[in-house]
PDB file of C-alpha atoms in Angstrom:
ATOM      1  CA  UNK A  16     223.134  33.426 129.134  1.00  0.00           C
ATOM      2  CA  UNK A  17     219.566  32.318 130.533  1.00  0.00           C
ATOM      3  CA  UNK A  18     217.548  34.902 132.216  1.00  0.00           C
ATOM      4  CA  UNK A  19     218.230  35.143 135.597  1.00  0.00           C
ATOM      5  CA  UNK A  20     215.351  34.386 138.311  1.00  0.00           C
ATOM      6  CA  UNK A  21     213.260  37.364 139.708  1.00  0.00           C
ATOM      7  CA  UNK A  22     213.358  38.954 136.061  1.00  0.00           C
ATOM      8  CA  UNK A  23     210.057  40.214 135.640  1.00  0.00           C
ATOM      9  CA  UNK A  24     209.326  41.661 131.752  1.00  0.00           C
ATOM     10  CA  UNK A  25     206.253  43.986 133.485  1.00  0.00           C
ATOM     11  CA  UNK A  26     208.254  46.414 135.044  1.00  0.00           C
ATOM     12  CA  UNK A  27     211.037  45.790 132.871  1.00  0.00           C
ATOM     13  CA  UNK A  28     210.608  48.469 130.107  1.00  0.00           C
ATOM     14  CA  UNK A  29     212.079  51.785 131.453  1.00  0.00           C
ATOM     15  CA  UNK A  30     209.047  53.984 132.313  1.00  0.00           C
ATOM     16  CA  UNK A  31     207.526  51.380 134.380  1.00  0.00           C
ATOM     17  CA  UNK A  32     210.857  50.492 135.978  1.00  0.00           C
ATOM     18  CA  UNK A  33     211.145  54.343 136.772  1.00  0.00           C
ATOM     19  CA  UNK A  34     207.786  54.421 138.316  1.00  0.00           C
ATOM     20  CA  UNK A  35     208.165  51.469 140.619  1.00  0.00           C
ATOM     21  CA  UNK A  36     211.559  52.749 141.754  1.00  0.00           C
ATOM     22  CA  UNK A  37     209.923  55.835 142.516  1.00  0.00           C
ATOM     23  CA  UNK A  38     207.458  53.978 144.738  1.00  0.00           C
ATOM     24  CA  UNK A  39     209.616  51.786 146.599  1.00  0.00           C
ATOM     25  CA  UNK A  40     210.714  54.802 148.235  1.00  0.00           C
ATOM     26  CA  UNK A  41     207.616  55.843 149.580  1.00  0.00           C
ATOM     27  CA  UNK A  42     204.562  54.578 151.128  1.00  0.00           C
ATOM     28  CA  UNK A  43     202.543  56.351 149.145  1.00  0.00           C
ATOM     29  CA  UNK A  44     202.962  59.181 146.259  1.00  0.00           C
ATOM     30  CA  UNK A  45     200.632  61.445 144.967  1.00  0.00           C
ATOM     31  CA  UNK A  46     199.789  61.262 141.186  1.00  0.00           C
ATOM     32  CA  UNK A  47     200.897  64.599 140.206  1.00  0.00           C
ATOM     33  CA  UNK A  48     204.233  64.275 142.331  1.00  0.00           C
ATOM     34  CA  UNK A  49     204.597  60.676 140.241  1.00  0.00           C
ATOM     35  CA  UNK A  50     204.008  62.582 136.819  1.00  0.00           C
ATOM     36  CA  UNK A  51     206.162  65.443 137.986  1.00  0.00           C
ATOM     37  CA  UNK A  52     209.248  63.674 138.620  1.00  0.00           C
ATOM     38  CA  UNK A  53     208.776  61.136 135.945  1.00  0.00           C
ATOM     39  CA  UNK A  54     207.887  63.956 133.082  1.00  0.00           C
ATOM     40  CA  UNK A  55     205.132  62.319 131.928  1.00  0.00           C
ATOM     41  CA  UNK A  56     201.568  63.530 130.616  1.00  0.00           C
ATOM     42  CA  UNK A  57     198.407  62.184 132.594  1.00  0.00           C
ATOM     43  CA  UNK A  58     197.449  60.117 130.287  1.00  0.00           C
ATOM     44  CA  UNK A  59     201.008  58.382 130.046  1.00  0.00           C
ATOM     45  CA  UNK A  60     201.237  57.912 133.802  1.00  0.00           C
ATOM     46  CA  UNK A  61     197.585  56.559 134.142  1.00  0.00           C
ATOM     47  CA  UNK A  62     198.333  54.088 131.013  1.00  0.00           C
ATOM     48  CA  UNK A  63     201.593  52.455 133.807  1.00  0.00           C
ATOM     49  CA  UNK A  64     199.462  52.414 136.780  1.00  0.00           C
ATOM     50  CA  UNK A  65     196.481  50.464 135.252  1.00  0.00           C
ATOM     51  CA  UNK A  66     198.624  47.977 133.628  1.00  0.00           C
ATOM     52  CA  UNK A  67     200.574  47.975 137.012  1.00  0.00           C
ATOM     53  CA  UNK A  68     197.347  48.077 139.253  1.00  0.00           C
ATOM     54  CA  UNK A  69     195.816  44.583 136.570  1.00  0.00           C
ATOM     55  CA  UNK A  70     198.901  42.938 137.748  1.00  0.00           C
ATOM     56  CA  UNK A  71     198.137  43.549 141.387  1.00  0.00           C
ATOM     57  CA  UNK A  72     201.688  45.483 141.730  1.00  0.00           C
ATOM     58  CA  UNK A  73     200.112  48.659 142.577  1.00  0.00           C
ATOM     59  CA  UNK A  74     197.109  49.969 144.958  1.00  0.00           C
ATOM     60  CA  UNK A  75     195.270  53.192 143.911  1.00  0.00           C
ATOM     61  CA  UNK A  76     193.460  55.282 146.231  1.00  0.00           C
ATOM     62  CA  UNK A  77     191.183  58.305 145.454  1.00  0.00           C
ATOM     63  CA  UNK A  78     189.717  60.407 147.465  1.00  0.00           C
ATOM     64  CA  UNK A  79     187.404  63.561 146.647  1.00  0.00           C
ATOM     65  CA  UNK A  80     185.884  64.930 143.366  1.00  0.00           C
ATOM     66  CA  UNK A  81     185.812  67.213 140.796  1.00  0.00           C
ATOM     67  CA  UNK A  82     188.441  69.422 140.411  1.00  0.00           C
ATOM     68  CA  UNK A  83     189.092  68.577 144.024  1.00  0.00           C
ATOM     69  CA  UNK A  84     190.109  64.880 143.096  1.00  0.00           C
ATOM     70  CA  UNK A  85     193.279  63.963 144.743  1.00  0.00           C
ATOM     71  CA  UNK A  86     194.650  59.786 143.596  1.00  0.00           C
ATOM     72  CA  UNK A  87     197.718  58.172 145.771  1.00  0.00           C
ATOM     73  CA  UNK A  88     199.399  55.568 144.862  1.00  0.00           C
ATOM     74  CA  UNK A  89     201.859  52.780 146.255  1.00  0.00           C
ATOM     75  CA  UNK A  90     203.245  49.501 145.521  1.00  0.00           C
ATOM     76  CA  UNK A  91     201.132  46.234 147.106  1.00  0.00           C
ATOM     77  CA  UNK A  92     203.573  43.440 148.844  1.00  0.00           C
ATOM     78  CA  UNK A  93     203.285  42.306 145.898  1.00  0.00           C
ATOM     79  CA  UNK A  94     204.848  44.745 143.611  1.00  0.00           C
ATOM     80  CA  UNK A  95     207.655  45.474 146.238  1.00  0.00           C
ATOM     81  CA  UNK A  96     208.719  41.740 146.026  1.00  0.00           C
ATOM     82  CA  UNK A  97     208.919  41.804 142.233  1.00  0.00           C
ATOM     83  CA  UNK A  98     210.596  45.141 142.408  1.00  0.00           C
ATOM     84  CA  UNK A  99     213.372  43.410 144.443  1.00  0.00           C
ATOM     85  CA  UNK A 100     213.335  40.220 142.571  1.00  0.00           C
ATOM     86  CA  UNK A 101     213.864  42.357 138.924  1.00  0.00           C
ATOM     87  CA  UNK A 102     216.386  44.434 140.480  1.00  0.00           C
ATOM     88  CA  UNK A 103     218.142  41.088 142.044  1.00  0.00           C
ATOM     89  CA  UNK A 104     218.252  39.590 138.373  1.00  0.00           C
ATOM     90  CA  UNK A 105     219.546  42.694 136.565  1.00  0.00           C
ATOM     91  CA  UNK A 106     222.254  42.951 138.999  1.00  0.00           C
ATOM     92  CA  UNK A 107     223.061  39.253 138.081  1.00  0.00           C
ATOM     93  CA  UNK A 108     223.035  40.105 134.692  1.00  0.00           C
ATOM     94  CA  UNK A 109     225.466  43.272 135.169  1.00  0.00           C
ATOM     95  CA  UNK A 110     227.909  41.241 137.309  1.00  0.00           C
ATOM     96  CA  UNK A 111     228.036  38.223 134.664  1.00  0.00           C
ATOM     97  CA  UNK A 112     229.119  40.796 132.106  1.00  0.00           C
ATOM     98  CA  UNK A 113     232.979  40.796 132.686  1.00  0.00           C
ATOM     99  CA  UNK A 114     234.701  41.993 129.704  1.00  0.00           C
ATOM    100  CA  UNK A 115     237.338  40.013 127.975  1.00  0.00           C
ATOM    101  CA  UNK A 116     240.048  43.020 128.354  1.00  0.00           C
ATOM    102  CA  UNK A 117     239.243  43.807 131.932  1.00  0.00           C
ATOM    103  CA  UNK A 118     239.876  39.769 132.303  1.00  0.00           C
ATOM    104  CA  UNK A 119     243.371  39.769 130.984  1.00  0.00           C
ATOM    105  CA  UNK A 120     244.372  43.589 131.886  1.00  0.00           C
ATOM    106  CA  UNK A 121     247.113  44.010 134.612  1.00  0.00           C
ATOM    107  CA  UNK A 122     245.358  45.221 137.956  1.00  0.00           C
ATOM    108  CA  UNK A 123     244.591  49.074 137.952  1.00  0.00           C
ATOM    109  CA  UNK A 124     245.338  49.040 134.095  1.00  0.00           C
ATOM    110  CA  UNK A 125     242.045  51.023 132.458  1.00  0.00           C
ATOM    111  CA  UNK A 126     240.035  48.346 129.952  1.00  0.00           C
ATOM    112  CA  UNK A 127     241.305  47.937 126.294  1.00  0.00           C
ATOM    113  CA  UNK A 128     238.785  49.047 123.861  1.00  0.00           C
ATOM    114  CA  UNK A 129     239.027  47.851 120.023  1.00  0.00           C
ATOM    115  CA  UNK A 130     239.054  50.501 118.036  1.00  0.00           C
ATOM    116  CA  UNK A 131     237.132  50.399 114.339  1.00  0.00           C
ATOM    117  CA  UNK A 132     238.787  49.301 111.613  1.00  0.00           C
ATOM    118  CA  UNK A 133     239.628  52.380 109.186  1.00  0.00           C
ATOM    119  CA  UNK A 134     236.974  52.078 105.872  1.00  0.00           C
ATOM    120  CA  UNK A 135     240.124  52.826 103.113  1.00  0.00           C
TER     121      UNK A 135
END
């Protein structure tokens, strides 16, 4: 099976996948809320958003200083469009994998599952 169109291997792995989710709900999120709900350190977090932000997925935005220092962040046109184009491939992917059993099994029947061979 070729990979489908739209698959994009940046926001592929699942912290970054998590994070862009997250943003595609929102017009903008603070950084702590984003670390918060992802459970991830600072340093973590900031790591995804730079490599995010070089691709031109993601706009940052801070305001303040010091201790006062308050960063926003939220997905660029960009980023939302490859956010829909990765999620448009992996549900591709999902709905090409039809199992052989589910194939074959009566209608309503639960899937057939091979059970392992007894070591003896």
């Amino acid at each position: 099976m070729s990979t489908p169109a739209g698959f994009d291997e940046l926001i592929h792995p699942a912290t970054r996948l998590s994070l862009v989710a997250l943003l595609a709900t929102a017009e903008w999120a603070d950084f702590a809320f984003v670390r918060d709900s992802l459970s991830l350190s600072d340093s973590a977090l900031s790591k995804q958003l730079h490599t995010l932000e070089q691709a031109g997925y993601l706009e940052l935005h801070k305001e303040g200083g010091g201790r006062k220092r308050r960063t926003r962040v939220r997905l660029t046109d960009l980023g939302r469009a490859a956010f829909d184009g990765h999620v448009a491939a992996l549900r591709a992917i999902v709905e090409g994998a039809v199992p052989a059993a589910a194939e074959t099994a009566p209608a309503g029947a639960p899937p057939q599952r091979k059970q392992p061979a007894e070591a003896g």
